[in-house]
mmCIF file of C-alpha atoms in Angstrom:
data_model
loop_
_atom_site.group_PDB
_atom_site.id
_atom_site.type_symbol
_atom_site.label_atom_id
_atom_site.label_comp_id
_atom_site.label_asym_id
_atom_site.label_seq_id
_atom_site.Cartn_x
_atom_site.Cartn_y
_atom_site.Cartn_z
ATOM 1 C CA MET R 1 30.075 -10.194 30.268
ATOM 2 C CA LEU R 2 26.787 -9.004 28.868
ATOM 3 C CA ILE R 3 23.824 -11.309 29.298
ATOM 4 C CA LEU R 4 20.718 -10.705 27.201
ATOM 5 C CA SER R 5 17.404 -12.390 27.895
ATOM 6 C CA THR R 6 13.827 -12.014 26.721
ATOM 7 C CA PHE R 7 10.713 -12.303 28.848
ATOM 8 C CA GLU R 8 6.992 -12.025 28.526
ATOM 9 C CA HIS R 9 5.620 -9.234 30.679
ATOM 10 C CA SER R 10 4.838 -10.840 34.053
ATOM 11 C CA LEU R 11 5.683 -10.716 37.732
ATOM 12 C CA GLU R 12 8.481 -13.237 37.170
ATOM 13 C CA ILE R 13 10.690 -10.555 35.624
ATOM 14 C CA GLU R 14 10.247 -8.449 38.771
ATOM 15 C CA GLU R 15 11.219 -11.410 40.939
ATOM 16 C CA ALA R 16 14.258 -12.109 38.765
ATOM 17 C CA LEU R 17 15.359 -8.474 39.071
ATOM 18 C CA ALA R 18 15.020 -8.638 42.852
ATOM 19 C CA VAL R 19 17.126 -11.812 42.998
ATOM 20 C CA LEU R 20 19.791 -10.279 40.730
ATOM 21 C CA GLU R 21 19.992 -7.189 42.944
ATOM 22 C CA HIS R 22 20.208 -9.436 46.010
ATOM 23 C CA MET R 23 23.156 -11.235 44.352
ATOM 24 C CA GLY R 24 25.043 -7.942 44.273
ATOM 25 C CA ILE R 25 24.367 -6.789 40.735
ATOM 26 C CA GLY R 26 23.437 -3.118 41.062
ATOM 27 C CA ARG R 27 20.693 -1.330 39.168
ATOM 28 C CA GLN R 28 23.299 0.562 37.148
ATOM 29 C CA ARG R 29 24.341 -2.796 35.615
ATOM 30 C CA ILE R 30 20.802 -3.846 34.641
ATOM 31 C CA MET R 31 18.848 -2.499 31.680
ATOM 32 C CA LEU R 32 15.247 -3.480 30.911
ATOM 33 C CA VAL R 33 13.770 -2.568 27.515
ATOM 34 C CA ALA R 34 10.081 -2.871 26.638
ATOM 35 C CA MET R 35 9.662 -4.025 23.039
ATOM 36 C CA ASP R 36 7.018 -2.616 20.700
ATOM 37 C CA ASN R 37 4.662 -5.163 19.171
ATOM 38 C CA PRO R 38 4.233 -4.276 15.462
ATOM 39 C CA ILE R 39 1.191 -6.532 15.171
ATOM 40 C CA ARG R 40 -0.635 -4.543 17.829
ATOM 41 C CA TRP R 41 0.002 -1.219 16.041
ATOM 42 C CA SER R 42 -0.580 -2.266 12.428
ATOM 43 C CA ALA R 43 -3.656 -0.991 10.627
ATOM 44 C CA PRO R 44 -6.433 -3.550 10.135
ATOM 45 C CA ARG R 45 -6.491 -5.139 6.703
ATOM 46 C CA ALA R 46 -9.525 -4.752 4.470
ATOM 47 C CA VAL R 47 -9.481 -8.409 3.414
ATOM 48 C CA GLN R 48 -8.926 -11.030 6.070
ATOM 49 C CA THR R 49 -7.183 -14.222 5.043
ATOM 50 C CA SER R 50 -8.353 -17.651 6.121
ATOM 51 C CA GLY R 51 -8.074 -17.803 9.847
ATOM 52 C CA ARG R 52 -9.562 -19.587 12.794
ATOM 53 C CA THR R 53 -13.106 -18.456 12.010
ATOM 54 C CA THR R 54 -13.226 -18.848 8.226
ATOM 55 C CA LEU R 55 -11.156 -22.000 7.721
ATOM 56 C CA PRO R 56 -13.714 -24.458 9.172
ATOM 57 C CA PHE R 57 -16.426 -22.982 6.937
ATOM 58 C CA GLU R 58 -14.231 -23.311 3.837
ATOM 59 C CA VAL R 59 -13.274 -26.900 4.637
ATOM 60 C CA GLY R 60 -16.923 -27.697 5.393
ATOM 61 C CA MET R 61 -18.037 -26.325 2.019
ATOM 62 C CA ALA R 62 -15.331 -28.285 0.193
ATOM 63 C CA ALA R 63 -16.335 -31.506 1.967
ATOM 64 C CA ALA R 64 -20.015 -30.769 1.240
ATOM 65 C CA THR R 65 -19.255 -30.387 -2.459
ATOM 66 C CA ALA R 66 -17.247 -33.590 -2.625
ATOM 67 C CA LEU R 67 -19.768 -35.686 -0.715
ATOM 68 C CA SER R 68 -22.752 -34.256 -2.608
ATOM 69 C CA VAL R 69 -21.224 -35.433 -5.895
ATOM 70 C CA ILE R 70 -20.817 -38.914 -4.429
ATOM 71 C CA GLY R 71 -24.359 -38.785 -2.998
ATOM 72 C CA ILE R 72 -25.842 -37.775 -6.349
ATOM 73 C CA CYS R 73 -24.024 -40.617 -8.105
ATOM 74 C CA TYR R 74 -25.298 -43.208 -5.624
ATOM 75 C CA GLY R 75 -28.728 -41.550 -5.596
ATOM 76 C CA PHE R 76 -29.438 -42.895 -9.073
ATOM 77 C CA VAL R 77 -29.511 -46.440 -7.683
ATOM 78 C CA LEU R 78 -30.881 -45.743 -4.185
ATOM 79 C CA VAL R 79 -34.534 -45.316 -3.242
ATOM 80 C CA TRP R 80 -34.879 -41.556 -2.633
ATOM 81 C CA GLY R 81 -33.179 -40.433 -5.843
ATOM 82 C CA PRO R 82 -30.193 -38.235 -6.653
ATOM 83 C CA ILE R 83 -31.585 -34.891 -5.394
ATOM 84 C CA ILE R 84 -32.414 -36.057 -1.864
ATOM 85 C CA TRP R 85 -29.188 -38.049 -1.534
ATOM 86 C CA GLY R 86 -27.179 -35.091 -2.880
ATOM 87 C CA ILE R 87 -28.695 -32.760 -0.260
ATOM 88 C CA LEU R 88 -28.258 -35.276 2.574
ATOM 89 C CA THR R 89 -24.631 -36.028 1.724
ATOM 90 C CA ALA R 90 -23.881 -32.304 1.262
ATOM 91 C CA LEU R 91 -25.176 -31.617 4.774
ATOM 92 C CA ALA R 92 -23.220 -34.564 6.150
ATOM 93 C CA GLY R 93 -20.070 -33.414 4.331
ATOM 94 C CA PHE R 94 -20.368 -29.894 5.711
ATOM 95 C CA VAL R 95 -20.866 -31.134 9.268
ATOM 96 C CA ILE R 96 -17.939 -33.558 8.984
ATOM 97 C CA GLY R 97 -15.554 -31.009 7.393
ATOM 98 C CA PHE R 98 -16.512 -28.180 9.748
ATOM 99 C CA GLY R 99 -16.422 -30.402 12.836
ATOM 100 C CA MET R 100 -13.091 -32.034 12.067
ATOM 101 C CA THR R 101 -11.423 -28.706 11.297
ATOM 102 C CA ARG R 102 -12.662 -27.147 14.538
ATOM 103 C CA TRP R 103 -11.582 -30.256 16.465
ATOM 104 C CA VAL R 104 -8.056 -30.100 14.984
ATOM 105 C CA GLN R 105 -7.837 -26.382 15.812
ATOM 106 C CA ASN R 106 -8.903 -27.016 19.410
ATOM 107 C CA VAL R 107 -6.425 -29.889 19.820
ATOM 108 C CA ARG R 108 -3.600 -27.724 18.488
ATOM 109 C CA GLU R 109 -4.534 -24.886 20.815
ATOM 110 C CA ALA R 110 -4.739 -27.207 23.816
ATOM 111 C CA ALA R 111 -1.356 -28.731 22.978
ATOM 112 C CA GLY R 112 0.205 -25.293 22.697
ATOM 113 C CA ILE R 113 1.385 -25.655 19.115
ATOM 114 C CA LYS R 114 0.837 -21.945 18.516
ATOM 115 C CA MET R 115 3.480 -21.145 21.123
ATOM 116 C CA LYS R 116 6.120 -20.364 18.506
ATOM 117 C CA GLY R 117 4.127 -17.284 17.632
ATOM 118 C CA ARG R 118 4.819 -15.661 20.989
ATOM 119 C CA ILE R 119 6.612 -12.345 20.780
ATOM 120 C CA PRO R 120 8.886 -11.374 23.676
ATOM 121 C CA GLU R 121 7.729 -8.166 25.313
ATOM 122 C CA LEU R 122 10.761 -7.343 27.468
ATOM 123 C CA THR R 123 14.500 -7.584 26.895
ATOM 124 C CA LEU R 124 16.781 -7.676 29.925
ATOM 125 C CA ILE R 125 20.462 -6.773 29.582
ATOM 126 C CA VAL R 126 22.740 -7.519 32.536
ATOM 127 C CA ARG R 127 26.438 -6.628 32.829
ATOM 128 C CA CYS R 128 28.175 -8.934 35.278
ATOM 129 C CA PRO R 129 31.629 -10.369 35.978
ATOM 130 C CA GLU R 130 32.427 -13.793 34.553
ATOM 131 C CA GLU R 131 32.379 -15.332 38.033
ATOM 132 C CA GLN R 132 28.653 -14.610 38.308
ATOM 133 C CA LEU R 133 27.797 -15.646 34.748
ATOM 134 C CA GLN R 134 26.436 -19.105 35.575
ATOM 135 C CA ASP R 135 24.450 -17.831 38.559
ATOM 136 C CA VAL R 136 22.825 -15.044 36.544
ATOM 137 C CA CYS R 137 21.927 -17.425 33.690
ATOM 138 C CA ARG R 138 20.476 -19.875 36.202
ATOM 139 C CA VAL R 139 18.333 -17.160 37.815
ATOM 140 C CA LEU R 140 17.034 -15.956 34.448
ATOM 141 C CA SER R 141 16.163 -19.488 33.369
ATOM 142 C CA GLN R 142 14.570 -20.209 36.745
ATOM 143 C CA TYR R 143 12.243 -17.229 36.257
ATOM 144 C CA HIS R 144 11.147 -18.440 32.799
ATOM 145 C CA ALA R 145 13.187 -16.363 30.391
ATOM 146 C CA LEU R 146 12.147 -17.151 26.813
ATOM 147 C CA SER R 147 15.802 -17.036 25.740
ATOM 148 C CA VAL R 148 19.191 -16.220 27.269
ATOM 149 C CA GLY R 149 22.329 -15.167 25.386
ATOM 150 C CA GLN R 150 25.851 -14.029 26.286
ATOM 151 C CA ILE R 151 28.229 -11.521 24.746
ATOM 152 C CA GLN R 152 31.903 -11.228 25.675
ATOM 153 C CA GLU R 153 32.732 -7.553 26.219
ATOM 154 C CA ARG R 154 35.682 -6.230 24.247
ATOM 155 C CA LEU R 155 38.251 -4.118 26.019
ATOM 156 C CA SER R 156 39.244 -1.171 23.860
#
């Protein structure tokens, strides 16, 4: 059987390799491949799309525009007039839009929602007999493999 698993680069992969060797799987039956990260090597783009830094500003400006229109409309009947109320509500709209967007981004980061963007850095390929299949899969999962797969070897 061939067992394939992916890991992030850490000490856990070293510990898993030591346990596999202790189980009797020799080094000649283990292959470890470091994966290239295309994002790391790509050339920087001239125009950056909306990201973590620009999105709160854009949402803040949109909220400022919307609330300033409402403030100007109500300013015709309120004491300070449409100009002052338009400026005040624009400032309030920007603060609300910017603050809420940053808050949502921080909550998502804290909850780990961006985890699906992780790219595995190492691929481990292990050739083992079927009797050891469950033990090897258990060891790989115990040492935090991102994914584990199996391939039945064909005899030719």
